[in-house]
Amino acid sequence: MKRILIIMLLLPFLSISQTEISGEIVEVNAENKEVPLPGANVYWLNSTVGDVTDFDGKFTIPYQSDYKKLVISYVGYKTDTLTITEPKRIRHTLQSTSTLDEVTVTSRKQATAKSYLQAQNIMTVSSDELLKAACCNLSESFETNPSIDVNFADAISGTRQIKMLGLTSPYILITTENIPSIRGASQAYGLSFIPGTWVESIQITKGAGSVVNGFESIAGQINTELVKPSTDDKLFVNFYGASSQRMELNTHVNTKVSDKWHTGLYLHGNTHNKKHDVNDDGFLDMPLYNQINIMNRWQYTNPEKGFVSFINLKYLNDGKQTGQLDFNPDTDKLTTNAWGSEIDTERYEISAKLGYVNPEIPYQSIGVQTAFSSHTQDSYFGLNQYDITHNSLYANAMYNSIISDSRHKIKTGISYTYDHYDEFVNTTDFERTETSIGAFFEYNYDNLDKLNLTAGLRVDNHNLLGFFVTPRLHARYTPWEKAAFRASIGRGKRSANIFAENQSMFATSRQINILNSGGEIYGLDPEIAWNYGLSYLQGFNLFGRKADVAFDYYRTDFTNQIVVDYENPQTVSFYNLQGDSYANSFQMELNYNVFEHFDLRLAYKYYDVKTQYQSGKLEKPLTAKHRFFANASYETKRGDKGSQWKFDATFNWLSKQRFSSTVTNPAQYRLPEYSPTVGTINAQITKVFSSKFEVYLGGENITNVRQNNPILAADDPFGANFDTTFVYGPVFGSMYYAGLRFRIN
């Protein structure tokens, strides 16, 4: 049966009749560079057959011999009509009209875009959206996005963790250019290893993702596209400084080596060496740290022969120190002189992507991805020691084609993963190797009108998880104009890295218990979950201005979950789920262009996340049931040299959050059942002087909301009740920053 399934998935599918036209539509921006034009209409004259370009400006439409005139149009641009005599791939530049008004510019320069056409529920966040806040790394890139929740993992490390659909980041497949990147040893701190200036765009997919990207996705996928050496600035410099005395510097240098080769050197450095103890608990409110991050990126493009390739070489060195104010690592490491922690990480990465599109048959393409990383972390937290080395290899090969005509698209391929873990936890060594080989097949039906359906299936043979099947299904239906109903269902499976994913537990005095010791990984079974989703997106005009409203409901049901149980304040226990564990997520979002250049985004989210613990069925700790989000942004008209002002403000409100039980603690170390509510405001002002130079000034947590006593038993850090994980809100208080950006095109 296994062989039959694999053979079926790898059967080659070739076109047998109708062909197609594909290509890219671009515009020339203010810096005289060609950039993709999303949302352009491409259709055959006197027909209803057409397509709308995606975020990368790409389109695909059917071709027949009686189709002669291809029309390309966009509001504010000159409509072009091309004569087509044979199927081929085209690249066309639309020219702006002299009567282009500012309303059109605001509409087409959306910083965040939702698709009305794709079967999956995908939101694309552009670099313009990232510039609305102090986006110093990927973990700070979601402050203006209501779909992702950001909060601190503990009270000392300064590490931000993200959640989607009520579930933490291990249940989200996080990829860089569709190569899995934040996983395994990098799960806890890896989001801070991708500088914000390296990011071109982010695609957020809710619910079960594509089978092409693997079997691990449960809550969704976050994919980061990096800037391209061929389109990035020749020189880019970003300098950032904060009132906390955090300093960052980013420098990009891009060079055209030849007509087909471009290369870029990307340098990132950040440092913070000032001790802060705003709440006078004797502990640093944020760690001392230094990070050096380097990437050399090569791009090869040969459109005549249909080849494009990227090669990335990366090196990272990251060091953090935190703990009590008087902690000295030279004399106090792993002693009771003073409580302290150091986390030192060194990481090497090399990745390559090769794509080939048949110039004669543009609907046929082949893609190959491969990546290797070596990640070493040496760390200790008080008297707890945790070291991990993780070597990882990933390879994926994919073939794209159509069946009969371009309404029926297919993807099929094979993938391979290798992960070797060597972990040292206090006095115990945990070592294992995971290998997996899989095959996938994905079919997409799109009638270019009302229905888009994507059905995927993959089979994998894993040395520890065994042989298993992963099905995924997504559907989009458009009953009327500017509407999209979506439904999805999918299964995910993963091995839980209980130490790497829960490193904040080491910054406590809790004893670690692993129960159910009959499984293959730490004695535990793999996590398995089903995700179901429904969503509705509707665009409309309100008082003559554009708006859209979206409703999302997703449910995740765990067949098995590795329960992380903090309900006994002296222990943290890991065990296989016995009973129910689920996450219900509902979100309502409104986007409205209130008046020219002023955009408003409002969102409300409701979470119902419960798990069966040994002590009973309880709400997931530190997960607010109700959340409210508001973002307002305004830009002035551009001047002759591109000068303008930009204003942005974001408000986040969280309802009360349940604390895990502390009833057996001494009275002075007990917490109430729920936290207070929390509301924070962030704002930023940017002055653009020209296309080459701009400065920005902003503030985070401007109202200075601060959690009192975020560290339990801070006065007795080596006692039985010490715990830094009861964090529900900001620890440091308000923080202000300023920076500048300079570029040479």
PDB file of N, CA, C and O in Angstrom, residues 107 130 189 300 302 330 390 428 534 568:
ATOM      1  N   SER A 107      -4.753  53.486  -2.834  1.00  0.00           N
ATOM      2  CA  SER A 107      -5.411  52.200  -3.029  1.00  0.00           C
ATOM      3  C   SER A 107      -4.424  51.128  -3.467  1.00  0.00           C
ATOM      4  O   SER A 107      -4.416  50.035  -2.939  1.00  0.00           O
ATOM      5  N   LEU A 130       5.995  46.797   7.442  1.00  0.00           N
ATOM      6  CA  LEU A 130       7.021  46.576   8.454  1.00  0.00           C
ATOM      7  C   LEU A 130       7.657  47.888   8.900  1.00  0.00           C
ATOM      8  O   LEU A 130       8.098  48.006  10.047  1.00  0.00           O
ATOM      9  N   TYR A 189      14.471  31.269  20.179  1.00  0.00           N
ATOM     10  CA  TYR A 189      15.070  32.578  19.906  1.00  0.00           C
ATOM     11  C   TYR A 189      15.221  32.879  18.417  1.00  0.00           C
ATOM     12  O   TYR A 189      15.678  33.964  18.049  1.00  0.00           O
ATOM     13  N   TYR A 300      20.854  34.452  -9.506  1.00  0.00           N
ATOM     14  CA  TYR A 300      21.099  34.210 -10.934  1.00  0.00           C
ATOM     15  C   TYR A 300      19.762  34.221 -11.659  1.00  0.00           C
ATOM     16  O   TYR A 300      18.820  33.530 -11.263  1.00  0.00           O
ATOM     17  N   ASN A 302      18.080  34.055 -15.637  1.00  0.00           N
ATOM     18  CA  ASN A 302      18.237  33.896 -17.081  1.00  0.00           C
ATOM     19  C   ASN A 302      16.850  33.688 -17.677  1.00  0.00           C
ATOM     20  O   ASN A 302      16.412  32.559 -17.896  1.00  0.00           O
ATOM     21  N   ASP A 330      31.888  35.746  35.455  1.00  0.00           N
ATOM     22  CA  ASP A 330      33.238  35.228  35.673  1.00  0.00           C
ATOM     23  C   ASP A 330      33.378  34.538  37.024  1.00  0.00           C
ATOM     24  O   ASP A 330      34.178  33.611  37.177  1.00  0.00           O
ATOM     25  N   HIS A 390      22.231  21.225  17.045  1.00  0.00           N
ATOM     26  CA  HIS A 390      21.228  20.740  16.091  1.00  0.00           C
ATOM     27  C   HIS A 390      21.774  20.941  14.686  1.00  0.00           C
ATOM     28  O   HIS A 390      21.970  22.069  14.232  1.00  0.00           O
ATOM     29  N   THR A 428      21.930  15.104  32.357  1.00  0.00           N
ATOM     30  CA  THR A 428      21.446  14.071  31.440  1.00  0.00           C
ATOM     31  C   THR A 428      21.657  14.494  29.993  1.00  0.00           C
ATOM     32  O   THR A 428      21.407  15.641  29.620  1.00  0.00           O
ATOM     33  N   LEU A 534     -13.213  28.209   8.656  1.00  0.00           N
ATOM     34  CA  LEU A 534     -14.177  28.891   7.806  1.00  0.00           C
ATOM     35  C   LEU A 534     -13.851  30.379   7.834  1.00  0.00           C
ATOM     36  O   LEU A 534     -13.537  30.934   8.901  1.00  0.00           O
ATOM     37  N   ASN A 568       1.237  22.325  39.016  1.00  0.00           N
ATOM     38  CA  ASN A 568       1.930  22.159  40.304  1.00  0.00           C
ATOM     39  C   ASN A 568       3.077  23.156  40.323  1.00  0.00           C
ATOM     40  O   ASN A 568       4.001  23.056  39.512  1.00  0.00           O
TER      41      ASN A 568
END
